[in-house]
Amino acid sequence: MKRKFSRRTFAKLAGVGALAATTELPQLGPTASAQSNMTTGREFPRGFLWGTATASYQVEGAVKEDGRGPSIWDTFSHTPGKTVNNATGDVANDHYHLYKGDVQLMKALGAKAYRFSIAWPRVFPNGDGPPNPKGLDFYNRLVDELLANGIQPFATLYHWDLPQSLQDRFGGWEGRETSKAFADYAGYVAQRLTDRVKHIFTINEFGAFIEVGYRWGVHAPGLRLTGLRLNQTRHHAVLGHGLAVQAIRASAKSGTKVGIAENITVPVPVVETPQNVAAAERAMREMNAQYLTVIMEGKYTDWYLKSNGADAPKFTPEDLKSISSPLDFVGINIYTNQFVRADESSPAGFAHVPHPKSFPHAPSPWLFITPDALYWGPRHVAKLWGAKEIYITENGCSAADEPAADGKVYDTDRVTYLRSYLTQLRRATAEGVPVRGYFLWSLMDNFEWADGYTNRFGIHYVDYASQKRTPKLSADFYREVIARNAIV
Ligand code: NOJ
């Protein structure tokens, strides 16, 4: 089953979009380190962190091992017709057993960081209640292996594998109890891992797991909520993030940094006139109102509340304070854009410019090839909210990878994609946008949710029958990028 909509333009579908109060915008300009590094026009700032990313349910397998409880993705993927070819993550890449070899793949790339996620149901099989120390042990082993190989661990606490028990008892994120349970789990993990894990992401992609899972029914738990129920679910998710930030701060070792990994909708001025740029900045706040805007500003935009009327989420001032707990860094997952233009006739001051039917896209139908998203995304985050440390926590593309006669995958489409996107990212760093690192999605092909194993995003090809990993041409490309700290 393919997604039939662009999950990254849900804000548009929600009818979000009025002019918000204009904020004073900080000026951006090349930093000293960026300037001193701008000799060839291709180099990234010194110390730029190159990494790769994966997520627990997409790679680990071993779903019944060492006391792991069931997650909503186990239930969903085992429900006939929910994923392409009824694929499940039961085995996936068997990373649970093969992680040492996978760390060697990273090492061979020269990567200095790895973003992985922790499966909540391994640590708390029921989501709350008694912990399962054997579950956390896997991450202890993984972290030690990474560090022994000179790779910094960046851990995500929630990448969609919600313990099934929380779904059954509280309706998952529909219930405030889940936000609270998430914070307890976050504090528990932080206490035990932050002697070695210095960067923690709370939640990955509200804009996907809520919209696609609780609104469109295409991902787990497969619900189609509307109105107040949907808005309250969105609210509980950002609240869970905020409470988790507080719990991590309370229990982590000093020097631990906390942030988020959000798939922001990236408004790009369709032609770079000053009017269109201003319109894109306004659009950024409104199109991300339910998630990153409230996290960064501590309030829902007037238009979000007004346009939802009686269906607007119910919250207390205390909720907003928790939700906007200060972050050490902002992680953004960027794949595609949303073109906008200035529109004086709209109270929002901007209008969407939809991608025409002929617009090039990857095999994933939502993934329009728009390299400029990797310039405008971080630029908006820095300019609107003054973020001082930004990571591109995911970027990459699906491709119709086929091994050639020599066994290699010549994914020139992925290489072209990466080169074009990195060129735009480099434009941002050269202008002083404080992007500190980039995590390529993905280290290897894996379980692509409802698309099963049909859409490959990896820079290593995975033969699922033998679990053999083979570097694709894009892995060779990325190794060169990392070695030179520059676009090649
Ligand atoms: C976003 C998600 O975080 C990840 O799980 C997914 O596989 C990639 N993007 C590609 O769709």
Short mmCIF file of N, CA and C and ligand atoms in Angstrom, two decimals, residues 3 7-8 55 58 115 159-160 204-205 333 335 364 366 394 441 446-449 457, ligand 1:
data_model
loop_
_atom_site.label_atom_id
_atom_site.label_comp_id
_atom_site.label_asym_id
_atom_site.label_seq_id
_atom_site.Cartn_x
_atom_site.Cartn_y
_atom_site.Cartn_z
N ARG A 3 1.35 5.45 0.28
CA ARG A 3 0.65 6.60 0.84
C ARG A 3 0.07 7.40 -0.32
N ARG A 7 2.43 13.34 3.36
CA ARG A 7 2.23 13.46 4.80
C ARG A 7 2.87 14.73 5.33
N ARG A 8 3.75 15.35 4.51
CA ARG A 8 4.42 16.53 5.01
C ARG A 8 3.64 17.79 4.71
N ALA A 55 16.06 3.24 12.93
CA ALA A 55 15.11 3.23 14.05
C ALA A 55 14.81 1.80 14.45
N GLN A 58 12.39 -0.62 12.64
CA GLN A 58 12.74 -0.77 11.22
C GLN A 58 13.93 -1.69 10.99
N ARG A 115 22.61 7.76 14.79
CA ARG A 115 21.32 8.03 15.41
C ARG A 115 20.48 6.75 15.34
N HIS A 159 10.45 6.32 18.42
CA HIS A 159 10.35 6.30 16.95
C HIS A 159 9.22 5.34 16.60
N TRP A 160 8.06 5.58 17.21
CA TRP A 160 6.76 5.05 16.80
C TRP A 160 6.38 3.67 17.34
N ASN A 204 10.46 11.33 17.58
CA ASN A 204 10.70 11.46 16.15
C ASN A 204 9.40 11.70 15.39
N GLU A 205 9.34 12.80 14.68
CA GLU A 205 8.29 13.09 13.69
C GLU A 205 6.85 13.00 14.18
N ASN A 333 14.11 16.54 10.38
CA ASN A 333 14.15 15.54 9.33
C ASN A 333 13.64 16.21 8.06
N TYR A 335 13.10 15.94 3.90
CA TYR A 335 13.10 15.19 2.64
C TYR A 335 12.58 16.02 1.48
N SER A 364 8.96 6.83 -3.46
CA SER A 364 7.96 7.22 -2.45
C SER A 364 7.23 8.44 -3.03
N TRP A 366 5.45 10.79 -2.01
CA TRP A 366 5.47 12.07 -1.28
C TRP A 366 6.82 12.76 -1.38
N GLU A 394 17.52 13.55 9.69
CA GLU A 394 17.29 12.60 8.61
C GLU A 394 17.28 13.35 7.29
N TRP A 441 19.64 9.21 6.20
CA TRP A 441 18.67 8.11 6.30
C TRP A 441 18.73 7.33 5.01
N ASN A 446 15.76 -0.91 5.03
CA ASN A 446 15.07 -1.47 6.20
C ASN A 446 13.57 -1.44 6.00
N PHE A 447 12.85 -1.79 7.06
CA PHE A 447 11.38 -1.88 7.02
C PHE A 447 10.79 -0.47 6.90
N GLU A 448 10.26 -0.15 5.72
CA GLU A 448 9.76 1.19 5.48
C GLU A 448 8.25 1.25 5.79
N TRP A 449 7.91 0.93 7.02
CA TRP A 449 6.56 1.05 7.55
C TRP A 449 5.50 0.43 6.62
N PHE A 457 15.77 2.77 1.30
CA PHE A 457 16.37 4.09 1.59
C PHE A 457 17.85 3.98 1.95
C1 NOJ B 1 10.96 9.39 8.33
C2 NOJ B 1 10.99 8.40 9.43
O1 NOJ B 1 11.49 8.93 10.61
C3 NOJ B 1 11.65 7.11 9.05
O2 NOJ B 1 11.24 6.15 9.97
C4 NOJ B 1 11.30 6.74 7.62
O3 NOJ B 1 11.77 5.47 7.27
C5 NOJ B 1 11.92 7.78 6.70
N1 NOJ B 1 11.44 9.09 7.06
C6 NOJ B 1 11.61 7.55 5.22
O4 NOJ B 1 10.25 7.61 4.99
#
